[in-house]
C-alpha atoms as a PDB file:
ATOM      1  CA  MET A   1     -10.053  -1.512  -9.396  1.00  0.00           C
ATOM      2  CA  LEU A   2     -10.771   0.218  -6.113  1.00  0.00           C
ATOM      3  CA  VAL A   3     -10.711   4.032  -5.868  1.00  0.00           C
ATOM      4  CA  SER A   4     -10.346   5.815  -2.525  1.00  0.00           C
ATOM      5  CA  GLN A   5     -13.351   7.823  -1.346  1.00  0.00           C
ATOM      6  CA  GLY A   6     -12.021   9.481   1.823  1.00  0.00           C
ATOM      7  CA  ASP A   7      -9.756  12.390   2.699  1.00  0.00           C
ATOM      8  CA  TYR A   8      -6.161  11.258   2.169  1.00  0.00           C
ATOM      9  CA  ILE A   9      -2.758  12.922   2.010  1.00  0.00           C
ATOM     10  CA  PHE A  10       0.086  11.381   0.013  1.00  0.00           C
ATOM     11  CA  LEU A  11       3.138  11.037   2.251  1.00  0.00           C
ATOM     12  CA  GLU A  12       5.843   9.206   0.295  1.00  0.00           C
ATOM     13  CA  LYS A  13       6.929   6.391  -1.976  1.00  0.00           C
ATOM     14  CA  GLU A  14       9.528   4.238  -0.256  1.00  0.00           C
ATOM     15  CA  GLU A  15      11.961   1.902  -2.023  1.00  0.00           C
ATOM     16  CA  LYS A  16      12.976  -1.229  -0.099  1.00  0.00           C
ATOM     17  CA  ILE A  17      14.755  -4.550  -0.614  1.00  0.00           C
ATOM     18  CA  SER A  18      13.404  -7.831   0.760  1.00  0.00           C
ATOM     19  CA  LYS A  19      15.482 -10.314   2.739  1.00  0.00           C
ATOM     20  CA  ALA A  20      15.759 -12.344  -0.467  1.00  0.00           C
ATOM     21  CA  GLY A  21      17.255  -9.331  -2.271  1.00  0.00           C
ATOM     22  CA  VAL A  22      14.190  -8.458  -4.336  1.00  0.00           C
ATOM     23  CA  PRO A  23      13.454  -4.710  -4.642  1.00  0.00           C
ATOM     24  CA  PHE A  24       9.919  -3.456  -3.978  1.00  0.00           C
ATOM     25  CA  SER A  25       8.163  -0.153  -3.262  1.00  0.00           C
ATOM     26  CA  LEU A  26       5.615   1.006  -0.712  1.00  0.00           C
ATOM     27  CA  VAL A  27       3.377   4.062  -0.853  1.00  0.00           C
ATOM     28  CA  HIS A  28       2.237   5.778   2.341  1.00  0.00           C
ATOM     29  CA  PHE A  29      -0.924   7.805   2.931  1.00  0.00           C
ATOM     30  CA  ALA A  30      -2.390   9.692   5.890  1.00  0.00           C
ATOM     31  CA  ASP A  31      -6.125   9.296   6.551  1.00  0.00           C
ATOM     32  CA  VAL A  32      -7.216  12.797   7.597  1.00  0.00           C
ATOM     33  CA  LYS A  33     -10.588  11.825   9.116  1.00  0.00           C
ATOM     34  CA  ASN A  34      -9.432   8.797  11.138  1.00  0.00           C
ATOM     35  CA  TYR A  35      -5.917  10.041  11.975  1.00  0.00           C
ATOM     36  CA  GLY A  36      -4.429   6.842  10.603  1.00  0.00           C
ATOM     37  CA  ARG A  37      -1.599   5.885   8.301  1.00  0.00           C
ATOM     38  CA  LEU A  38      -2.061   3.510   5.369  1.00  0.00           C
ATOM     39  CA  GLU A  39       0.568   1.749   3.314  1.00  0.00           C
ATOM     40  CA  TYR A  40       0.238  -0.370   0.199  1.00  0.00           C
ATOM     41  CA  PHE A  41       2.624  -2.114  -2.150  1.00  0.00           C
ATOM     42  CA  ALA A  42       3.295   0.016  -5.217  1.00  0.00           C
ATOM     43  CA  ASP A  43       2.785  -1.469  -8.665  1.00  0.00           C
ATOM     44  CA  PRO A  44       6.030  -1.383 -10.717  1.00  0.00           C
ATOM     45  CA  ASN A  45       4.291   0.959 -13.207  1.00  0.00           C
ATOM     46  CA  ILE A  46       2.697   3.262 -10.614  1.00  0.00           C
ATOM     47  CA  GLN A  47       1.737   6.758 -11.780  1.00  0.00           C
ATOM     48  CA  ILE A  48       2.058   9.519  -9.172  1.00  0.00           C
ATOM     49  CA  SER A  49       0.913  13.011 -10.143  1.00  0.00           C
ATOM     50  CA  VAL A  50       0.809  14.662  -6.718  1.00  0.00           C
ATOM     51  CA  GLY A  51       3.653  15.804  -4.487  1.00  0.00           C
ATOM     52  CA  ALA A  52       4.316  14.718  -0.918  1.00  0.00           C
ATOM     53  CA  GLY A  53       1.873  16.389   1.460  1.00  0.00           C
ATOM     54  CA  GLY A  54      -0.827  16.873  -1.180  1.00  0.00           C
ATOM     55  CA  LYS A  55      -4.448  15.744  -0.909  1.00  0.00           C
ATOM     56  CA  CYS A  56      -5.012  12.780  -3.168  1.00  0.00           C
ATOM     57  CA  LYS A  57      -7.116   9.921  -4.409  1.00  0.00           C
ATOM     58  CA  PHE A  58      -5.517   6.571  -5.109  1.00  0.00           C
ATOM     59  CA  THR A  59      -6.446   3.488  -7.092  1.00  0.00           C
ATOM     60  CA  LEU A  60      -5.763  -0.051  -5.915  1.00  0.00           C
ATOM     61  CA  LYS A  61      -5.618  -3.266  -7.918  1.00  0.00           C
ATOM     62  CA  ALA A  62      -6.690  -6.428  -6.073  1.00  0.00           C
ATOM     63  CA  GLU A  63      -4.883  -9.689  -6.879  1.00  0.00           C
ATOM     64  CA  LYS A  64      -5.378 -13.136  -5.435  1.00  0.00           C
ATOM     65  CA  ARG A  65      -2.214 -14.608  -3.882  1.00  0.00           C
ATOM     66  CA  GLY A  66      -2.886 -18.103  -2.583  1.00  0.00           C
ATOM     67  CA  TYR A  67      -5.805 -17.776  -0.160  1.00  0.00           C
ATOM     68  CA  GLN A  68      -5.288 -14.043   0.398  1.00  0.00           C
ATOM     69  CA  THR A  69      -5.998 -10.883  -1.558  1.00  0.00           C
ATOM     70  CA  GLN A  70      -3.139  -8.429  -2.040  1.00  0.00           C
ATOM     71  CA  HIS A  71      -3.793  -4.796  -2.934  1.00  0.00           C
ATOM     72  CA  SER A  72      -1.280  -2.863  -5.055  1.00  0.00           C
ATOM     73  CA  CYS A  73      -1.462   0.868  -5.627  1.00  0.00           C
ATOM     74  CA  ILE A  74      -1.444   1.678  -9.357  1.00  0.00           C
ATOM     75  CA  SER A  75      -2.045   5.457  -9.347  1.00  0.00           C
ATOM     76  CA  VAL A  76      -2.065   8.498  -7.079  1.00  0.00           C
ATOM     77  CA  VAL A  77      -3.718  11.706  -8.359  1.00  0.00           C
ATOM     78  CA  GLY A  78      -4.473  15.061  -6.771  1.00  0.00           C
ATOM     79  CA  ALA A  79      -7.899  15.542  -5.220  1.00  0.00           C
END
């Protein structure tokens, strides 16, 4: 498990559907120090305990997919 260490703001959880018709979710964060935007796939059992616009810490789960590593967000908590 990887836990964020920076200054992040939770923006939103977005529900989408792939071209193949499979539903999936993305979570979006703003990196306050680097003025960047991050997005990760959301785990189906994600736990979010902070509202949009709130400072947060998030936890990622790393999984091997073929020759690549995919990170899924499993929790978002207030900082």
